[in-house]
Amino acid sequence: MFPTNRSFSDLHAILSVLVVKIIHIFFTIDAIMEYVTHTTSLYIYDNEELKKLCDAIRKWADDWQHTPIPIRLKSTLTTLDLRHFVWNIAERLGSKKDYTGEVRSIFIKRMFPDVMRDIELDSIRNFKFQPDTGNIMIDELDKGDYHFHFE
């Protein structure tokens, strides 16, 4: 049943690494959900829309190809705000191979079609444009840390 060229201590070491990775993913998603709630609660239409937003981001975290449903906003966020918002989340999700600029652009355009209606995918890709401007600003990661910098 077990490969003969591996000892139980090797398997234990492999399992330990996997457990640490799973725990890291769990806490990263938890931090993202806290960020989403904190950052968007003033702008989202109602609690039901906020739940839909959180659900879409959880699904996106599980599958970078997830297609979100549109989210209604009660207060206007700019295209810049939404680009910063998605950049902040995607950077914490990891793999630049999966969460490319194109993937992020498609996700944001589908999630907020009213705000992003007049902007082309190539223009959306400049996520870090004016990083310190807007209601939602770029939140750079600290090396090896997934936490956001908000109070």
Steps between C-alpha positions, in 0.01 A plus 500: 500500500781746587793549268787286619761767438347738755522465873221595739708798612515619137122469474456680831720786376299525177170501690631766739586728208156446346325577828694824536407599143130425562502703821668789316233488228222493760637807682564683174139451389381610843709819473364564149140466621568741785653745252207467258244564774695789650581666169174465309225513764448874444464457125309175455124526447399281796608201712373256239728654238788491747439128551499450122826694472667290772371180343634600158842578643511170692416317178765699313752403767414134435495537122671786316266436205184561706248731331336728758149636485462880489501681834288810559658805659301768686780751484725548205846362513725598215672265261820590684349396836383168361834429332677562831246281682550205266880543494511494882307173506669326208849573630415303813354211305842418370601366164564771243474219246129456586395847619646687205409854402261361240328269751464787746365729226237252389396432860458868586315580177250219563458579869446875457370534143331838554813674626734321259270527196698768313849371570685246286668192647845629399440822694378314808828304517682801645386408851761698690436827314497783756545261796440765768192656338132423547272351763679166475877516475763241416591295807847356441577171667772475758745227404356161592187650654143502371354757743345825384593840641172648615372604840 
